[in-house]
Short mmCIF file of C-alpha atoms in Angstrom, two decimals:
data_model
loop_
_atom_site.label_atom_id
_atom_site.label_comp_id
_atom_site.label_asym_id
_atom_site.label_seq_id
_atom_site.Cartn_x
_atom_site.Cartn_y
_atom_site.Cartn_z
CA MET Q 1 151.86 102.40 41.20
CA LEU Q 2 149.50 104.09 38.85
CA ALA Q 3 151.87 105.15 36.14
CA GLY Q 4 152.63 109.31 36.03
CA THR Q 5 151.92 109.39 39.87
CA ALA Q 6 154.77 108.09 41.40
CA GLY Q 7 155.81 110.53 43.97
CA VAL Q 8 152.35 112.26 44.02
CA LEU Q 9 149.78 110.02 45.56
CA GLY Q 10 152.13 108.25 48.39
CA GLY Q 11 153.57 109.82 51.16
CA ALA Q 12 151.18 109.90 54.46
CA VAL Q 13 149.23 113.45 55.08
CA LEU Q 14 148.68 115.23 58.18
CA ARG Q 15 145.20 116.41 58.46
CA PRO Q 16 142.09 118.05 61.01
CA THR Q 17 140.31 114.90 62.31
CA THR Q 18 137.72 117.21 61.47
CA VAL Q 19 136.87 118.52 58.27
CA ARG Q 20 134.05 121.05 57.25
CA SER Q 21 133.16 122.91 53.61
CA GLN Q 22 135.57 125.23 52.98
CA THR Q 23 132.94 127.14 50.97
CA GLY Q 24 130.06 126.43 53.88
CA ALA Q 25 128.57 128.76 56.65
CA ALA Q 26 130.64 125.92 59.58
CA PRO Q 27 133.14 127.49 61.44
CA ALA Q 28 137.02 127.17 60.80
CA VAL Q 29 138.56 124.31 62.25
CA ALA Q 30 142.04 123.83 63.73
CA VAL Q 31 144.30 122.50 60.59
CA ALA Q 32 146.42 120.38 62.01
CA GLY Q 33 150.56 121.61 60.89
CA SER Q 34 149.57 124.05 59.54
CA SER Q 35 151.84 127.02 59.13
CA PRO Q 36 149.17 129.39 58.32
CA PRO Q 37 148.20 129.78 61.97
CA GLY Q 38 144.39 129.82 62.79
CA SER Q 39 143.62 129.76 58.81
CA ARG Q 40 141.74 127.30 56.72
CA TYR Q 41 142.73 129.76 53.35
CA GLY Q 42 146.18 130.78 53.61
CA ASP Q 43 148.01 134.23 55.20
CA PRO Q 44 149.58 136.78 53.46
CA ALA Q 45 152.76 136.05 55.55
CA TRP Q 46 153.26 133.23 54.84
CA TRP Q 47 152.91 133.39 51.08
CA ALA Q 48 155.43 136.12 51.16
CA GLN Q 49 158.13 133.40 51.55
CA ARG Q 50 157.51 131.92 48.01
CA LYS Q 51 157.92 135.26 45.83
CA GLU Q 52 158.10 134.35 41.66
CA GLU Q 53 158.35 136.00 38.49
CA ILE Q 54 155.14 136.14 36.68
CA LEU Q 55 155.19 133.39 33.65
CA GLU Q 56 153.50 134.82 30.82
CA PRO Q 57 152.36 138.11 32.06
CA ALA Q 58 150.40 138.79 29.22
CA LEU Q 59 148.40 135.78 28.76
CA GLU Q 60 144.32 135.91 29.40
CA ILE Q 61 142.83 134.58 31.91
CA VAL Q 62 139.38 134.42 32.69
CA ASP Q 63 139.51 132.97 36.34
CA PRO Q 64 136.27 131.11 36.51
CA HIS Q 65 135.65 130.09 40.11
CA HIS Q 66 136.00 132.79 43.15
CA HIS Q 67 134.30 133.58 45.91
CA LEU Q 68 133.33 136.58 48.25
CA TRP Q 69 132.40 136.37 51.73
CA ASP Q 70 133.14 138.21 55.38
CA ARG Q 71 132.58 136.19 58.05
CA LYS Q 72 133.98 135.94 61.65
CA GLU Q 73 137.19 134.34 60.96
CA HIS Q 74 137.97 135.58 57.39
CA ARG Q 75 136.83 138.28 55.17
CA TYR Q 76 137.48 137.70 51.22
CA LEU Q 77 135.75 141.03 49.48
CA LEU Q 78 136.38 143.01 46.69
CA ASP Q 79 140.07 144.85 48.56
CA GLN Q 80 141.40 141.50 48.99
CA LEU Q 81 139.99 139.72 45.29
CA LEU Q 82 141.96 142.75 44.24
CA ALA Q 83 145.29 141.91 45.67
CA ASP Q 84 145.01 138.51 44.20
CA THR Q 85 143.77 139.45 40.51
CA GLY Q 86 146.22 142.42 40.77
CA SER Q 87 149.19 140.32 41.80
CA GLY Q 88 151.16 140.04 38.51
CA HIS Q 89 148.90 138.15 35.94
CA ASN Q 90 146.83 139.19 33.21
CA ILE Q 91 143.21 138.08 34.57
CA THR Q 92 140.74 140.94 32.38
CA HIS Q 93 137.31 138.72 33.70
CA SER Q 94 136.19 136.43 36.88
CA VAL Q 95 133.16 134.70 37.95
CA PHE Q 96 131.91 134.64 40.99
CA VAL Q 97 130.78 131.39 42.77
CA GLU Q 98 128.13 131.09 45.68
CA CYS Q 99 129.04 130.69 48.65
CA GLY Q 100 126.63 131.76 51.44
CA SER Q 101 127.26 134.85 51.62
CA MET Q 102 124.57 138.05 52.35
CA TYR Q 103 121.67 135.87 51.94
CA ARG Q 104 118.82 138.40 53.03
CA ALA Q 105 117.74 138.27 56.47
CA ASP Q 106 113.80 138.38 56.23
CA GLY Q 107 111.57 137.00 53.55
CA PRO Q 108 110.56 133.21 52.72
CA ALA Q 109 113.33 130.81 52.97
CA GLU Q 110 113.63 129.59 49.76
CA MET Q 111 114.65 133.34 48.45
CA LYS Q 112 116.89 134.30 50.86
CA PRO Q 113 119.53 133.21 47.85
CA VAL Q 114 118.43 135.74 46.05
CA GLY Q 115 120.55 138.35 48.31
CA GLU Q 116 123.75 137.20 47.33
CA ILE Q 117 123.24 137.97 43.93
CA GLU Q 118 122.56 141.22 44.99
CA PHE Q 119 125.45 141.77 46.92
CA VAL Q 120 127.70 140.36 44.17
CA ASN Q 121 126.10 142.21 41.21
CA GLY Q 122 126.83 145.52 43.15
CA THR Q 123 130.65 144.50 43.85
CA ALA Q 124 130.58 143.54 39.99
CA ALA Q 125 129.51 147.27 39.29
CA MET Q 126 131.95 148.50 41.42
CA SER Q 127 134.61 146.83 39.14
CA ALA Q 128 132.60 147.86 36.05
CA SER Q 129 133.07 151.42 36.87
CA GLY Q 130 136.75 150.93 35.73
CA GLN Q 131 137.72 152.89 39.06
CA PHE Q 132 139.55 149.49 40.17
CA GLY Q 133 141.41 148.89 37.35
CA LYS Q 134 140.64 147.10 33.95
CA SER Q 135 139.55 143.54 35.02
CA ARG Q 136 135.95 143.30 35.17
CA LEU Q 137 135.58 141.14 38.35
CA CYS Q 138 132.20 138.95 39.18
CA ALA Q 139 130.95 139.58 35.48
CA GLY Q 140 129.60 136.24 35.72
CA ILE Q 141 127.36 135.23 38.41
CA VAL Q 142 126.48 131.72 40.13
CA GLY Q 143 124.36 131.37 42.55
CA HIS Q 144 122.21 129.03 44.63
CA ALA Q 145 118.80 128.37 44.60
CA ASP Q 146 117.46 124.75 46.14
CA LEU Q 147 116.64 122.40 43.59
CA ARG Q 148 114.58 120.18 46.22
CA LEU Q 149 111.95 122.51 45.80
CA GLY Q 150 111.03 120.77 42.95
CA ASP Q 151 109.55 122.69 39.33
CA SER Q 152 108.67 126.28 42.66
CA VAL Q 153 112.46 127.25 42.32
CA ALA Q 154 111.70 128.28 38.75
CA ARG Q 155 110.60 131.59 40.76
CA VAL Q 156 113.71 131.40 42.66
CA LEU Q 157 115.83 131.40 39.29
CA GLU Q 158 113.57 133.74 38.17
CA ALA Q 159 114.26 136.41 40.81
CA GLU Q 160 118.01 135.75 40.80
CA ILE Q 161 118.22 136.59 36.37
CA ALA Q 162 116.52 139.47 37.92
CA ALA Q 163 119.11 140.69 40.73
CA GLY Q 164 122.30 139.74 38.65
CA ASP Q 165 120.95 142.54 35.75
CA GLY Q 166 122.26 140.25 33.10
CA ARG Q 167 125.51 138.93 34.65
CA PHE Q 168 123.61 135.44 36.56
CA ARG Q 169 124.65 132.21 34.45
CA GLY Q 170 123.55 129.66 37.05
CA ILE Q 171 122.77 128.19 40.32
CA ARG Q 172 125.50 125.38 42.31
CA HIS Q 173 123.84 123.05 45.01
CA SER Q 174 126.19 121.16 46.45
CA VAL Q 175 125.86 117.38 46.35
CA VAL Q 176 128.69 116.60 48.33
CA TRP Q 177 128.17 113.23 50.06
CA ASP Q 178 129.58 110.83 51.50
CA PRO Q 179 129.55 107.84 54.28
CA SER Q 180 131.95 109.18 56.54
CA GLU Q 181 131.38 112.08 58.83
CA ILE Q 182 134.34 113.83 58.45
CA PHE Q 183 132.99 115.34 55.43
CA SER Q 184 130.70 117.92 54.98
CA ARG Q 185 127.67 117.75 53.37
CA GLY Q 186 127.36 121.10 52.59
CA ARG Q 187 125.44 124.12 53.38
CA THR Q 188 122.10 122.02 52.26
CA ASN Q 189 123.06 118.78 54.32
CA SER Q 190 122.82 116.85 51.05
CA SER Q 191 121.47 113.11 51.27
CA GLN Q 192 123.21 109.75 49.30
CA HIS Q 193 121.99 110.04 45.53
CA GLN Q 194 120.77 113.37 45.94
CA MET Q 195 120.79 113.65 41.87
CA ALA Q 196 118.60 110.95 41.37
CA ASP Q 197 115.69 112.18 43.12
CA ALA Q 198 112.83 112.71 41.18
CA THR Q 199 111.85 116.11 42.83
CA TRP Q 200 115.10 117.55 42.53
CA ARG Q 201 115.76 116.65 38.87
CA SER Q 202 112.57 118.20 38.62
CA GLY Q 203 113.57 121.22 39.82
CA PHE Q 204 116.93 120.35 37.77
CA ALA Q 205 115.05 120.58 34.57
CA ARG Q 206 113.83 124.41 34.82
CA LEU Q 207 117.50 125.28 34.21
CA ALA Q 208 118.12 124.67 30.76
CA PRO Q 209 114.68 127.01 29.56
CA LEU Q 210 116.28 130.02 31.18
CA ASP Q 211 119.57 129.51 29.76
CA LEU Q 212 121.19 128.58 33.36
CA THR Q 213 124.32 126.79 33.71
CA PHE Q 214 124.40 123.79 36.59
CA GLU Q 215 127.87 124.18 38.72
CA ALA Q 216 128.29 120.28 40.09
CA TRP Q 217 130.37 119.92 43.68
CA LEU Q 218 130.94 116.40 44.68
CA TYR Q 219 133.12 114.00 45.82
CA HIS Q 220 135.04 111.36 43.23
CA PRO Q 221 132.72 108.20 44.63
CA GLN Q 222 129.42 110.46 43.13
CA LEU Q 223 131.05 111.42 39.48
CA ILE Q 224 129.48 108.18 38.02
CA GLU Q 225 126.19 109.34 39.42
CA LEU Q 226 127.27 112.67 38.12
CA ALA Q 227 127.06 111.13 34.55
CA ASP Q 228 124.01 109.29 34.45
CA LEU Q 229 122.02 113.05 35.49
CA ALA Q 230 124.09 114.84 32.41
CA ARG Q 231 123.14 111.62 30.09
CA ALA Q 232 119.46 112.24 31.28
CA PHE Q 233 119.37 116.30 30.76
CA PRO Q 234 121.97 116.62 27.69
CA GLN Q 235 120.83 120.51 27.34
CA THR Q 236 121.53 121.77 30.09
CA THR Q 237 125.56 122.44 30.40
CA ILE Q 238 127.07 121.08 33.46
CA ILE Q 239 130.25 122.90 35.14
CA LEU Q 240 132.11 120.17 37.35
CA ASN Q 241 133.86 122.11 40.28
CA HIS Q 242 137.62 121.16 41.15
CA VAL Q 243 138.00 118.58 38.91
CA GLY Q 244 135.73 116.10 40.38
CA GLY Q 245 136.47 116.20 44.46
CA PRO Q 246 138.95 113.27 44.70
CA LEU Q 247 139.12 113.48 48.34
CA GLY Q 248 142.50 111.95 50.20
CA ILE Q 249 141.66 111.99 54.29
CA GLY Q 250 140.07 110.15 56.52
CA PRO Q 251 139.16 106.24 54.79
CA TYR Q 252 140.77 107.58 51.78
CA ALA Q 253 144.10 108.57 53.19
CA ASP Q 254 146.02 105.36 52.93
CA LYS Q 255 144.26 104.51 49.41
CA LYS Q 256 145.80 106.86 46.89
CA GLU Q 257 146.18 104.71 44.05
CA GLU Q 258 142.79 102.93 44.32
CA THR Q 259 140.84 106.30 44.92
CA PHE Q 260 143.00 107.78 42.18
CA ALA Q 261 141.65 104.74 39.89
CA VAL Q 262 137.86 105.28 40.73
CA TRP Q 263 138.68 109.15 40.28
CA LYS Q 264 140.09 108.18 36.91
CA ALA Q 265 137.61 106.03 35.51
CA GLY Q 266 134.88 108.66 36.75
CA ILE Q 267 136.38 111.20 34.76
CA ALA Q 268 136.63 109.05 31.04
CA GLU Q 269 133.09 108.50 31.53
CA LEU Q 270 131.99 112.32 32.28
CA GLY Q 271 134.34 112.95 29.43
CA LYS Q 272 131.79 111.18 27.12
CA CYS Q 273 129.30 113.53 28.25
CA GLN Q 274 129.65 116.50 25.45
CA ASN Q 275 126.98 118.79 28.47
CA VAL Q 276 129.99 118.38 30.85
CA VAL Q 277 132.83 121.26 31.17
CA VAL Q 278 135.48 120.51 33.93
CA LYS Q 279 137.13 123.22 36.40
CA LEU Q 280 140.89 122.40 36.32
CA GLY Q 281 142.00 123.24 40.15
CA GLY Q 282 140.67 123.14 43.92
CA LEU Q 283 143.13 120.43 44.40
CA GLY Q 284 144.53 122.54 47.45
CA MET Q 285 142.12 122.31 49.58
CA LEU Q 286 142.40 120.60 53.08
CA PHE Q 287 140.55 117.64 51.99
CA GLY Q 288 142.46 116.38 49.26
CA MET Q 289 145.32 114.71 48.46
CA PHE Q 290 148.49 117.25 49.33
CA ASP Q 291 149.76 118.69 52.38
CA PHE Q 292 151.29 121.67 50.94
CA HIS Q 293 149.15 123.53 54.13
CA THR Q 294 152.13 121.92 56.49
CA ARG Q 295 154.97 123.32 55.26
CA GLU Q 296 157.33 126.00 57.20
CA THR Q 297 157.50 127.51 53.20
CA PRO Q 298 155.26 127.32 50.64
CA PRO Q 299 155.42 125.48 47.87
CA SER Q 300 156.77 126.39 44.23
CA SER Q 301 154.96 126.52 41.10
CA GLU Q 302 157.10 123.91 40.11
CA GLU Q 303 156.10 121.75 43.17
CA LEU Q 304 152.12 122.10 42.67
CA ALA Q 305 152.65 121.44 38.86
CA ARG Q 306 154.33 118.23 39.74
CA ALA Q 307 151.68 116.78 42.19
CA TYR Q 308 148.26 118.00 40.23
CA LYS Q 309 149.94 117.00 36.85
CA PRO Q 310 148.34 113.46 36.85
CA TYR Q 311 144.69 115.48 37.93
CA ILE Q 312 144.83 117.69 35.45
CA GLU Q 313 146.04 115.99 32.35
CA THR Q 314 143.45 113.22 33.06
CA CYS Q 315 141.36 115.72 32.77
CA ILE Q 316 142.72 117.71 29.75
CA ALA Q 317 142.77 113.81 28.18
CA ALA Q 318 138.82 113.52 28.99
CA PHE Q 319 137.52 116.32 27.79
CA GLY Q 320 139.60 118.18 25.69
CA PRO Q 321 140.95 122.41 25.94
CA ASP Q 322 137.72 122.74 24.40
CA ARG Q 323 135.67 121.83 27.86
CA GLY Q 324 138.32 123.08 30.27
CA MET Q 325 139.21 125.87 32.12
CA PHE Q 326 142.16 126.56 34.91
CA GLU Q 327 140.65 128.07 38.23
CA SER Q 328 141.57 129.50 41.37
CA ASN Q 329 139.20 128.62 43.94
CA PHE Q 330 140.52 131.36 46.00
CA PRO Q 331 140.93 131.42 48.67
CA PRO Q 332 140.04 127.94 49.63
CA ASP Q 333 142.67 126.70 47.36
CA GLY Q 334 144.96 129.86 49.45
CA VAL Q 335 145.62 127.53 52.18
CA SER Q 336 148.35 126.01 49.48
CA SER Q 337 149.63 128.76 47.76
CA SER Q 338 149.35 132.09 46.85
CA TYR Q 339 146.88 133.51 43.88
CA ALA Q 340 150.24 134.48 41.40
CA VAL Q 341 152.22 131.32 42.24
CA LEU Q 342 148.27 128.63 41.66
CA TRP Q 343 148.67 130.28 38.54
CA ASN Q 344 152.23 129.82 37.44
CA ALA Q 345 151.77 126.65 38.32
CA PHE Q 346 148.77 125.90 35.81
CA LYS Q 347 150.88 127.82 33.13
CA ARG Q 348 153.98 125.29 33.62
CA LEU Q 349 150.79 122.27 33.56
CA ALA Q 350 150.12 123.88 30.24
CA ALA Q 351 153.53 124.77 28.52
CA GLY Q 352 152.94 121.99 26.15
CA TYR Q 353 149.74 122.88 24.56
CA SER Q 354 149.66 124.86 21.49
CA ALA Q 355 148.73 128.81 21.91
CA ASP Q 356 145.07 127.82 20.83
CA GLU Q 357 144.89 125.39 23.02
CA LYS Q 358 145.92 127.03 26.05
CA ALA Q 359 144.07 130.73 24.89
CA LYS Q 360 140.72 128.28 25.78
CA LEU Q 361 142.23 126.51 28.75
CA PHE Q 362 143.21 130.03 30.50
CA SER Q 363 140.25 132.05 29.27
CA GLY Q 364 138.13 130.83 26.00
CA THR Q 365 136.12 127.74 27.36
CA ALA Q 366 135.29 130.11 30.49
CA LYS Q 367 134.13 132.96 27.93
CA ARG Q 368 131.67 130.66 26.18
CA VAL Q 369 130.28 128.73 28.90
CA TYR Q 370 129.68 131.88 30.67
CA ARG Q 371 128.85 133.77 28.10
CA LEU Q 372 130.97 136.94 29.08
CA SER Q 373 131.96 139.77 26.36
#
């Protein structure tokens, strides 16, 4: 057993036979054994079974990763976001990350993602009015642009900058790929070695001149490929999503220790790239290493902290607090816990760090990377 992972990486995991991206456009799937009936994103009635006192309620938090959508199977718009961010923790700002919401119905296909920026900027303006509290939600916006357009993606990026009205910070072009068909390849249907493609890289090269960041959403076997990209573009800030996407179902279900070792090696390599920062979260999603969603009652923050500790501590050791930031990844991570309990877990995980280090992990790094005032 790997040091520090006893009781964390072992055990059978009850999961759906097919998994689609929780931030993609695929329909909902049945979750075997899930307590929140029919939900991939958690259920308030399920969360209500686990109430906790908020730890360190005054600690400033910038949530650097959440979504907004209105789908047939699930709604997560400003009202739902406010319910979560207002559940006790001191959320001062948030950053929206693309999820295929409210694309334009008309016009050139490559320009349709601009509609998502227009939609979220409206939500941000509502929050900035102060009528919904002191939190400045969606203060930063991360959209999507298809880097396979090559140099011509610049036109899309410029339109998104304009639509963001000063809030647009970068893009996410999902590159998730695995040979197993149970794993989503995203709305863009990523190809193997997408990040090495010359045309894709020519599109990627348009980000830094526009002072835009790149959100890297991939699976753990692809971490070394991302390190190669980071070394090729040292002037581009790359934000690794969800601690690098360690997989725990399908062909990986019985290879927990091997997966952890491969993931850890990839994180160590990426940590050497000073232009890469990491989001500490996303571990509660359905394709991951844990089965909290199968329980009759939600886990406590102590349980979450114990389970997530090997991943969070490995990332902080590799990147440092200057390049790490806790994230909610809501609503997808809501399948494993409530928003309030999740942030309590993060605070437990950070208990051994200094006040300055905690400030960076919970708000400082996110403010710097996303240029939030």
